[in-house]
Amino acid sequence: MSTTITLVQGDITRQRADALVNAANSSLLGGGGVDGAIHRRGGPAILAECRALRASRYGKGLPTGRAVATTAGDLDARWVIHTVGPVWSASEDRSELLASCHRESLRVADELGARTIAFPAISTGVYRWPMDDAARIAVETVRNTPTAVEEVRFVLFDERAHAAFAARLG
Ligand code: ADP
């Protein structure tokens, strides 16, 4: 089964998919952007599971480039997969960590048996990664990662982000 990559412009919290990816921070305790929106619309069950993860497996937080799943609470999905993108750096190449977010999220999706997964443009908000480069890394990594996921949907918040991903998809 090959994986189809699709693009939509919109709010990821309005999407229906088996799994929605959250651009989390390592605390797993919420933040702004996608993270804030997911917790707001998904309700307290997601934060409760995140707290439990902090109290067990991830006492020091979720490392950058890794991914972990929780319930999706009230969202139209079965799971939220939280992943921590790297902060953009002009002096250090952190591309491998951004690629890892996509690979690890797909690995977790496969473990769960998810067939459809929606990604935001990880690291391109508060973490300041240039949109064109983030789109390149996201699309290349998904294309090169073997997975049983049937649809990978990138959900881009605005027209500029959508155009950057569309250009990469060709
Ligand atoms: P990061 O900290 O990884 O940079 P952000 O959440 O700040 O994560 O931003 C990641 C990207 O998601 C940005 O391009 C931002 O415009 C976009 N974004 C913000 N809110 C939403 C949303 N509700 N749905 C989809 N994308 C969103």
PDB file of N, CA and C in Angstrom, residues 13 22-23 30-41:
ATOM      1  N   THR A  13      -7.180  21.400  14.151  1.00  0.00           N
ATOM      2  CA  THR A  13      -8.125  20.895  15.160  1.00  0.00           C
ATOM      3  C   THR A  13      -9.508  20.647  14.572  1.00  0.00           C
ATOM      4  N   ASN A  22       0.634  16.972  16.976  1.00  0.00           N
ATOM      5  CA  ASN A  22       0.768  18.230  17.700  1.00  0.00           C
ATOM      6  C   ASN A  22       2.217  18.694  17.663  1.00  0.00           C
ATOM      7  N   ALA A  23       2.418  19.958  17.272  1.00  0.00           N
ATOM      8  CA  ALA A  23       3.742  20.584  17.371  1.00  0.00           C
ATOM      9  C   ALA A  23       3.915  21.017  18.824  1.00  0.00           C
ATOM     10  N   GLY A  30       1.506  21.882  27.245  1.00  0.00           N
ATOM     11  CA  GLY A  30       0.765  22.906  26.515  1.00  0.00           C
ATOM     12  C   GLY A  30       1.629  24.096  26.171  1.00  0.00           C
ATOM     13  N   GLY A  31       1.125  24.895  25.231  1.00  0.00           N
ATOM     14  CA  GLY A  31       1.860  26.066  24.764  1.00  0.00           C
ATOM     15  C   GLY A  31       0.965  26.861  23.841  1.00  0.00           C
ATOM     16  N   GLY A  32       1.577  27.593  22.923  1.00  0.00           N
ATOM     17  CA  GLY A  32       0.782  28.399  21.993  1.00  0.00           C
ATOM     18  C   GLY A  32       0.588  27.668  20.681  1.00  0.00           C
ATOM     19  N   GLY A  33       0.174  28.384  19.663  1.00  0.00           N
ATOM     20  CA  GLY A  33       0.062  27.830  18.311  1.00  0.00           C
ATOM     21  C   GLY A  33      -0.796  26.586  18.247  1.00  0.00           C
ATOM     22  N   VAL A  34      -0.299  25.585  17.522  1.00  0.00           N
ATOM     23  CA  VAL A  34      -1.023  24.325  17.342  1.00  0.00           C
ATOM     24  C   VAL A  34      -1.300  23.672  18.700  1.00  0.00           C
ATOM     25  N   ASP A  35      -0.302  23.696  19.548  1.00  0.00           N
ATOM     26  CA  ASP A  35      -0.387  23.063  20.866  1.00  0.00           C
ATOM     27  C   ASP A  35      -1.565  23.635  21.671  1.00  0.00           C
ATOM     28  N   GLY A  36      -1.624  24.947  21.736  1.00  0.00           N
ATOM     29  CA  GLY A  36      -2.709  25.602  22.467  1.00  0.00           C
ATOM     30  C   GLY A  36      -4.061  25.246  21.876  1.00  0.00           C
ATOM     31  N   ALA A  37      -4.127  25.263  20.540  1.00  0.00           N
ATOM     32  CA  ALA A  37      -5.398  24.989  19.858  1.00  0.00           C
ATOM     33  C   ALA A  37      -5.855  23.546  20.114  1.00  0.00           C
ATOM     34  N   ILE A  38      -4.915  22.616  20.085  1.00  0.00           N
ATOM     35  CA  ILE A  38      -5.261  21.201  20.308  1.00  0.00           C
ATOM     36  C   ILE A  38      -5.784  20.994  21.731  1.00  0.00           C
ATOM     37  N   HIS A  39      -5.118  21.573  22.701  1.00  0.00           N
ATOM     38  CA  HIS A  39      -5.592  21.402  24.084  1.00  0.00           C
ATOM     39  C   HIS A  39      -6.920  22.130  24.317  1.00  0.00           C
ATOM     40  N   ARG A  40      -7.086  23.285  23.705  1.00  0.00           N
ATOM     41  CA  ARG A  40      -8.353  24.024  23.870  1.00  0.00           C
ATOM     42  C   ARG A  40      -9.523  23.230  23.317  1.00  0.00           C
ATOM     43  N   ARG A  41      -9.360  22.764  22.076  1.00  0.00           N
ATOM     44  CA  ARG A  41     -10.490  22.081  21.447  1.00  0.00           C
ATOM     45  C   ARG A  41     -10.594  20.620  21.880  1.00  0.00           C
TER      46      ARG A  41
END
